[in-house]
Amino acid sequence: MNQPAPNFYHPAPRSQQFCSQCGHPLTRETPPDDNRIRDLCTHCGAVHYQNPRNVVGVVPILGNQVLLCRRAIEPRYGKWTLPAGFMELGETTEQGALRENQEESGARIQVQSLYTVVDVPSVNQVHLYYLAQVLGPELDPGPETLEARFFDLDRIPWNELAFRTVSTTLQHYVKDCQQGLFTTRHYAIDIRFPD
Amino acid sequence: MNQPAPNFYHPAPRSQQFCSQCGHPLTRETPPDDNRIRDLCTHCGAVHYQNPRNVVGVVPILGNQVLLCRRAIEPRYGKWTLPAGFMELGETTEQGALRENQEESGARIQVQSLYTVVDVPSVNQVHLYYLAQVLGPELDPGPETLEARFFDLDRIPWNELAFRTVSTTLQHYVKDCQQGLFTTRHYAIDIRFPD
């Protein structure tokens, strides 16, 4: 009876009403020596800056195949994605990408190089994908994944991919395979426009 | 008399005591379907995730010279740095780098390509530097800069640089100039060890 309802816990939204330091109601105001409006506490002086978040992941390659995971969570439940998720405190982008792969696909991998850096300002995110070599066919997907599966590069389910950062990263990979050259690419995605 | 003391306002520290949504005291606990301890609110259900921040900046080049700024703020007051600062909501890494250059040096620049991506997990940051061409010698440094100045590449004040993300980015640039090839580089800095 003391269990919370299934969806009781949820990520705190960006909008803030109370100071995390002293609990007083916040004011929206430009602090001294700043040039934009922040959530600030006139009681204790804490300024609550907010910043974009990084999503880190891998492009796990085994021979001529790429490993994709079918999402068991919203958003995009049931769609295919590359193993990726929010970067955590105390880790590098590469360590975060390794961790996300472990959690979502369970594949043994070796990270090779930073492949795409994708700005998505509409959702205040930067996505960073690493090329990774899969070291064996064994998979062990976690609870956020319905199914993990290797796809031939000419059988990628393009219409069933979860995110444009994923589809554009895979498009670059397929193209780069033809040339045999894989350099780091940077671009921005504006979700107001199609690819 | 109602003016706050000069250092009254300060960035809120990472540690959180109260819920930004409802003001109740927070609990440190692993939420359901998660695998690490978070600050969560057992009253309203908000989970207060925390994530690393991006620092975005430019390597402003004019011929054989690089533009550096001497810091008018802590940390590293008086040391030389590349124009850079925390990425803000609603912008891309490139837009943030342009904005920081405008604020700190006032130089007219054209951004060219993403140059270094540097993980600094000890301070929960990722630094991203863009190569940029300076379009004219006019400078207009803002209040965070004591002085902005162009340095010949063989006169960079190596012992007076503010941060290792800056010195390593400049080291790569000087080396790459000799080869004439400027690709995106990714590396991590562990502040427990010297370069």
Coordinates of C-alpha atoms in Angstrom, one line a residue:
Chain A
M1 CA 0.0 0.0 0.0
N2 CA 3.0 2.3 0.5
Q3 CA 4.2 1.7 -3.1
P4 CA 4.0 4.8 -5.2
A5 CA 1.7 4.6 -8.3
P6 CA 3.6 3.3 -11.3
N7 CA 4.2 6.6 -13.0
F8 CA 4.6 8.6 -9.7
Y9 CA 8.4 9.3 -10.3
H10 CA 9.2 11.4 -13.3
P11 CA 12.1 13.6 -14.5
A12 CA 11.8 17.1 -13.0
P13 CA 10.8 19.5 -15.7
R14 CA 13.1 22.4 -16.7
S15 CA 10.8 25.0 -15.1
Q16 CA 11.7 25.6 -11.4
Q17 CA 9.6 27.1 -8.6
F18 CA 11.7 26.6 -5.5
C19 CA 15.3 27.0 -4.5
S20 CA 17.1 23.6 -4.3
Q21 CA 19.4 25.1 -1.6
C22 CA 17.0 26.8 0.9
G23 CA 13.5 25.9 -0.4
H24 CA 12.4 29.5 -0.9
P25 CA 10.3 30.4 -3.9
L26 CA 12.5 31.5 -6.9
T27 CA 12.4 34.7 -8.9
R28 CA 13.0 35.0 -12.6
E29 CA 15.5 37.8 -13.1
T30 CA 18.8 38.7 -14.7
P31 CA 21.5 38.4 -12.0
P32 CA 24.2 41.1 -11.6
D33 CA 27.0 40.7 -14.2
D34 CA 24.8 38.5 -16.4
N35 CA 22.9 39.1 -19.6
R36 CA 19.9 36.7 -19.4
I37 CA 17.0 35.8 -17.2
R38 CA 17.7 33.0 -14.7
D39 CA 15.9 31.3 -11.9
L40 CA 17.5 32.9 -8.8
C41 CA 16.9 32.9 -5.1
T42 CA 16.7 36.4 -3.5
H43 CA 16.8 34.7 -0.1
C44 CA 20.1 32.7 -0.3
G45 CA 21.6 34.1 -3.5
A46 CA 21.8 30.7 -5.4
V47 CA 21.5 31.2 -9.2
H48 CA 20.0 28.1 -10.8
Y49 CA 21.6 28.0 -14.3
Q50 CA 20.3 25.4 -16.8
N51 CA 22.3 23.9 -19.6
P52 CA 21.9 21.5 -22.5
R53 CA 22.4 17.8 -21.9
N54 CA 24.6 15.3 -23.8
V55 CA 23.3 12.0 -25.2
V56 CA 26.1 9.6 -25.8
G57 CA 26.0 6.3 -27.7
V58 CA 27.7 3.9 -30.1
V59 CA 27.4 2.6 -33.6
P60 CA 28.2 -1.1 -32.9
I61 CA 29.6 -2.8 -36.0
L62 CA 30.1 -6.5 -36.6
G63 CA 31.5 -7.1 -40.0
N64 CA 28.9 -5.8 -42.5
Q65 CA 26.2 -5.5 -39.8
V66 CA 25.1 -2.8 -37.3
L67 CA 23.5 -3.6 -34.0
L68 CA 20.2 -1.9 -33.3
C69 CA 17.9 -2.0 -30.2
R70 CA 14.1 -1.8 -30.3
R71 CA 13.0 0.7 -27.6
A72 CA 10.9 -0.6 -24.6
I73 CA 10.4 2.9 -23.4
E74 CA 8.8 6.2 -24.5
P75 CA 9.5 8.2 -26.5
R76 CA 9.4 6.1 -29.7
Y77 CA 8.4 2.9 -28.0
G78 CA 8.9 0.0 -30.4
K79 CA 11.2 1.9 -32.8
W80 CA 14.8 0.9 -33.5
T81 CA 17.7 2.9 -32.2
L82 CA 21.4 2.9 -31.6
P83 CA 22.4 2.2 -27.9
A84 CA 22.5 5.7 -26.4
G85 CA 21.3 7.7 -23.4
F86 CA 22.0 10.7 -21.2
M87 CA 25.6 11.2 -20.1
E88 CA 26.0 10.9 -16.3
L89 CA 28.2 12.9 -13.8
G90 CA 31.7 11.6 -13.3
E91 CA 32.1 9.9 -16.7
T92 CA 33.6 10.8 -20.1
T93 CA 31.4 10.8 -23.2
E94 CA 33.2 7.5 -24.2
Q95 CA 32.5 5.9 -20.8
G96 CA 28.9 7.0 -21.0
A97 CA 28.6 5.5 -24.5
L98 CA 30.1 2.2 -23.3
R99 CA 27.7 2.2 -20.3
E100 CA 24.6 2.8 -22.4
N101 CA 25.6 0.0 -24.8
Q102 CA 26.1 -2.3 -21.9
E103 CA 22.6 -1.4 -20.4
E104 CA 20.7 -1.5 -23.7
S105 CA 22.3 -4.2 -25.8
G106 CA 24.8 -6.1 -23.6
A107 CA 27.1 -6.6 -26.5
R108 CA 30.9 -6.7 -25.8
I109 CA 32.3 -3.8 -27.8
Q110 CA 35.6 -1.9 -28.3
V111 CA 35.1 1.8 -28.9
Q112 CA 37.1 3.1 -31.8
S113 CA 36.6 6.8 -32.5
L114 CA 34.2 9.7 -32.1
Y115 CA 32.0 9.6 -35.2
T116 CA 29.1 12.2 -35.0
V117 CA 28.5 15.2 -32.9
V118 CA 24.9 16.4 -33.5
D119 CA 23.4 19.6 -32.1
V120 CA 19.7 19.4 -31.4
P121 CA 18.9 22.8 -29.9
S122 CA 15.1 22.4 -30.1
V123 CA 15.4 19.9 -27.2
N124 CA 18.5 21.4 -25.6
Q125 CA 20.7 18.3 -26.4
V126 CA 24.0 17.4 -28.0
H127 CA 24.3 13.8 -29.3
L128 CA 27.7 12.2 -29.6
Y129 CA 28.1 8.8 -31.3
Y130 CA 31.2 6.6 -31.2
L131 CA 32.1 3.9 -33.8
A132 CA 32.5 0.6 -31.9
Q133 CA 33.6 -2.8 -32.9
V134 CA 31.4 -5.6 -31.6
L135 CA 33.6 -8.4 -30.3
G136 CA 31.1 -11.3 -30.5
P137 CA 27.5 -12.1 -31.4
E138 CA 26.3 -12.6 -27.8
L139 CA 23.7 -10.0 -26.7
D140 CA 22.0 -9.3 -23.3
P141 CA 19.6 -6.4 -23.7
G142 CA 18.3 -4.7 -20.6
P143 CA 14.8 -3.6 -19.5
E144 CA 14.8 -0.5 -21.8
T145 CA 15.2 -2.7 -24.9
L146 CA 12.5 -5.0 -26.4
E147 CA 14.9 -6.7 -28.7
A148 CA 18.5 -6.2 -30.0
R149 CA 19.4 -7.4 -33.4
F150 CA 22.2 -7.2 -36.1
F151 CA 21.1 -5.7 -39.4
D152 CA 22.9 -5.9 -42.7
L153 CA 23.7 -2.4 -43.8
D154 CA 21.4 -2.7 -46.8
R155 CA 18.6 -3.9 -44.5
I156 CA 18.5 -1.1 -42.0
P157 CA 14.9 -0.4 -41.1
W158 CA 15.1 3.2 -42.2
N159 CA 11.3 3.9 -41.7
E160 CA 11.3 2.4 -38.2
L161 CA 14.2 4.3 -36.7
A162 CA 13.5 6.2 -33.4
F163 CA 15.4 9.5 -33.9
R164 CA 17.0 11.7 -36.6
T165 CA 20.3 11.7 -34.8
V166 CA 20.3 7.9 -35.3
S167 CA 19.1 7.9 -38.9
T168 CA 21.6 10.6 -40.0
T169 CA 24.5 8.9 -38.1
L170 CA 23.6 5.6 -39.9
Q171 CA 23.3 7.4 -43.3
H172 CA 26.8 8.8 -42.8
Y173 CA 28.1 5.4 -41.8
V174 CA 26.7 3.6 -44.8
K175 CA 28.1 6.3 -47.1
D176 CA 31.5 6.3 -45.4
C177 CA 31.7 2.5 -45.7
Q178 CA 31.7 2.9 -49.5
Q179 CA 34.7 5.3 -49.3
G180 CA 36.5 3.5 -46.4
L181 CA 37.1 6.8 -44.5
F182 CA 35.5 7.6 -41.2
T183 CA 36.2 11.0 -39.8
T184 CA 34.3 12.9 -37.1
R185 CA 31.3 14.7 -38.4
H186 CA 29.5 17.6 -36.8
Y187 CA 26.1 19.0 -37.8
A188 CA 22.9 20.4 -36.3
I189 CA 19.4 19.1 -36.7
D190 CA 16.5 21.5 -36.8
I191 CA 13.4 19.5 -36.1
R192 CA 11.2 22.1 -37.7
F193 CA 12.5 20.9 -41.1
P194 CA 12.7 17.3 -42.6
D195 CA 16.1 15.9 -43.5
Chain B
M1 CA 20.7 49.8 1.2
N2 CA 18.5 47.1 -0.6
Q3 CA 21.4 46.2 -2.9
P4 CA 22.7 42.7 -2.2
A5 CA 26.3 42.3 -1.1
P6 CA 28.7 42.0 -4.0
N7 CA 29.1 38.3 -3.9
F8 CA 25.6 37.5 -2.7
Y9 CA 24.6 35.8 -6.0
H10 CA 26.5 32.6 -6.8
P11 CA 25.9 29.5 -8.9
A12 CA 23.8 26.9 -7.1
P13 CA 26.1 24.0 -6.1
R14 CA 25.4 20.5 -7.4
S15 CA 24.2 19.3 -4.1
Q16 CA 20.4 19.8 -3.7
Q17 CA 18.3 19.9 -0.5
F18 CA 14.8 20.9 -1.7
C19 CA 12.6 20.0 -4.6
S20 CA 12.5 22.7 -7.3
Q21 CA 8.9 21.7 -8.2
C22 CA 7.2 21.6 -4.8
G23 CA 9.7 22.8 -2.2
H24 CA 9.7 19.7 -0.1
P25 CA 13.0 18.3 1.3
L26 CA 14.6 15.8 -1.1
T27 CA 15.6 12.2 -0.5
R28 CA 18.7 10.5 -2.0
E29 CA 17.5 7.2 -3.3
T30 CA 17.6 5.0 -6.4
P31 CA 14.3 5.6 -8.3
P32 CA 12.3 2.6 -9.6
D33 CA 13.7 1.4 -13.0
D34 CA 17.0 3.2 -12.4
N35 CA 20.4 2.0 -11.3
R36 CA 21.9 4.9 -9.4
I37 CA 21.2 7.2 -6.5
R38 CA 19.3 10.4 -7.4
D39 CA 17.9 13.4 -5.6
L40 CA 14.2 12.6 -5.6
C41 CA 11.1 14.0 -4.1
T42 CA 8.8 11.5 -2.4
H43 CA 6.1 14.2 -2.1
C44 CA 5.6 15.1 -5.8
G45 CA 7.7 12.4 -7.6
A46 CA 10.1 14.7 -9.3
V47 CA 13.5 13.1 -9.9
H48 CA 16.3 15.7 -10.1
Y49 CA 18.8 14.2 -12.6
Q50 CA 22.1 16.0 -12.9
N51 CA 24.3 15.9 -16.0
P52 CA 27.7 17.2 -17.2
R53 CA 27.8 20.6 -18.8
N54 CA 29.4 21.7 -22.1
V55 CA 31.9 24.5 -22.4
V56 CA 32.0 25.9 -26.0
G57 CA 34.6 28.1 -27.5
V58 CA 36.7 29.1 -30.5
V59 CA 40.3 29.2 -31.7
P60 CA 40.3 32.6 -33.4
I61 CA 43.0 32.7 -36.1
L62 CA 44.2 35.8 -38.0
G63 CA 47.0 34.8 -40.4
N64 CA 49.8 33.4 -38.3
Q65 CA 48.3 34.7 -35.0
V66 CA 45.8 33.4 -32.5
L67 CA 43.5 35.6 -30.4
L68 CA 43.7 35.1 -26.7
C69 CA 41.8 36.8 -23.8
R70 CA 43.1 37.5 -20.3
R71 CA 40.6 36.5 -17.7
A72 CA 39.0 39.2 -15.6
I73 CA 37.1 36.6 -13.5
E74 CA 37.9 33.6 -11.3
P75 CA 39.0 30.9 -11.7
R76 CA 42.4 31.7 -13.2
Y77 CA 42.0 35.5 -12.9
G78 CA 44.7 37.1 -15.1
K79 CA 45.6 34.0 -17.1
W80 CA 45.2 33.8 -20.9
T81 CA 42.4 31.7 -22.5
L82 CA 40.6 31.1 -25.7
P83 CA 37.1 32.7 -25.8
A84 CA 34.8 30.1 -24.3
G85 CA 32.1 29.5 -21.7
F86 CA 29.1 27.4 -20.7
M87 CA 26.7 26.4 -23.5
E88 CA 23.2 27.9 -22.9
L89 CA 19.7 26.5 -23.5
G90 CA 18.3 27.0 -27.0
E91 CA 21.6 27.2 -28.8
T92 CA 23.9 24.9 -30.8
T93 CA 27.5 24.3 -29.7
E94 CA 28.6 26.5 -32.6
Q95 CA 26.1 29.3 -31.7
G96 CA 27.4 29.2 -28.1
A97 CA 31.0 29.4 -29.3
L98 CA 30.1 32.5 -31.4
R99 CA 28.3 34.1 -28.5
E100 CA 31.2 33.5 -26.1
N101 CA 33.6 35.0 -28.6
Q102 CA 31.4 38.0 -29.0
E103 CA 31.1 38.5 -25.2
E104 CA 34.8 37.9 -24.4
S105 CA 36.8 39.3 -27.4
G106 CA 34.3 41.2 -29.6
A107 CA 36.2 40.0 -32.7
R108 CA 34.3 39.5 -35.9
I109 CA 34.8 35.8 -36.8
Q110 CA 33.7 33.1 -39.1
V111 CA 33.4 29.7 -37.6
Q112 CA 35.1 27.0 -39.7
S113 CA 35.0 23.5 -38.2
L114 CA 34.7 21.6 -34.9
Y115 CA 38.3 21.1 -33.8
T116 CA 38.6 19.6 -30.3
V117 CA 36.2 17.7 -28.1
V118 CA 37.7 17.3 -24.7
D119 CA 36.2 15.3 -21.8
V120 CA 37.0 16.6 -18.3
P121 CA 35.1 14.2 -16.1
S122 CA 36.7 15.4 -12.9
V123 CA 34.7 18.6 -13.2
N124 CA 31.7 17.1 -15.1
Q125 CA 32.4 19.0 -18.3
V126 CA 32.9 18.5 -22.0
H127 CA 34.8 21.3 -23.8
L128 CA 34.2 21.8 -27.6
Y129 CA 36.4 24.2 -29.6
Y130 CA 35.8 25.4 -33.1
L131 CA 38.4 26.8 -35.5
A132 CA 37.4 30.3 -36.5
Q133 CA 38.8 32.8 -38.9
V134 CA 39.1 36.4 -37.6
L135 CA 37.7 38.8 -40.2
G136 CA 39.5 42.0 -38.9
P137 CA 41.8 43.2 -36.2
E138 CA 39.2 45.2 -34.3
L139 CA 38.5 43.9 -30.8
D140 CA 35.9 44.8 -28.2
P141 CA 36.4 42.7 -25.1
G142 CA 33.6 42.5 -22.5
P143 CA 33.7 42.7 -18.7
E144 CA 35.0 39.1 -18.3
T145 CA 38.2 40.0 -20.2
L146 CA 41.0 42.2 -18.9
E147 CA 42.7 42.4 -22.3
A148 CA 42.4 40.6 -25.7
R149 CA 45.5 40.3 -27.9
F150 CA 46.8 38.5 -31.0
F151 CA 49.8 36.2 -30.4
D152 CA 52.2 34.9 -33.0
L153 CA 52.0 31.1 -32.8
D154 CA 55.6 31.0 -31.6
R155 CA 54.9 33.5 -28.9
I156 CA 51.9 31.8 -27.2
P157 CA 52.3 32.4 -23.4
W158 CA 52.3 28.7 -22.6
N159 CA 53.0 29.2 -18.9
E160 CA 50.3 31.7 -18.5
L161 CA 47.4 29.8 -20.0
A162 CA 44.3 29.3 -17.9
F163 CA 43.2 25.7 -18.6
R164 CA 44.5 22.5 -19.9
T165 CA 41.7 22.2 -22.5
V166 CA 43.1 25.5 -23.9
S167 CA 46.7 24.6 -23.8
T168 CA 46.1 21.1 -25.4
T169 CA 43.9 22.6 -28.1
L170 CA 46.6 25.2 -28.9
Q171 CA 49.3 22.5 -28.9
H172 CA 47.2 20.5 -31.5
Y173 CA 46.7 23.7 -33.5
V174 CA 50.4 24.6 -33.7
K175 CA 51.3 21.0 -34.7
D176 CA 48.5 20.8 -37.3
C177 CA 49.7 24.0 -38.8
Q178 CA 52.9 22.3 -39.7
Q179 CA 51.1 19.6 -41.5
G180 CA 48.3 21.8 -42.9
L181 CA 45.6 19.3 -41.9
F182 CA 42.9 20.1 -39.3
T183 CA 40.6 17.2 -38.4
T184 CA 38.4 17.0 -35.3
R185 CA 40.2 15.6 -32.3
H186 CA 38.8 13.9 -29.3
Y187 CA 40.5 13.2 -26.0
A188 CA 40.0 13.2 -22.3
I189 CA 41.9 15.1 -19.6
D190 CA 42.5 13.6 -16.2
I191 CA 43.4 16.5 -13.9
R192 CA 45.1 14.0 -11.5
F193 CA 47.9 13.7 -14.0
P194 CA 50.1 16.3 -15.7
D195 CA 50.0 16.4 -19.5

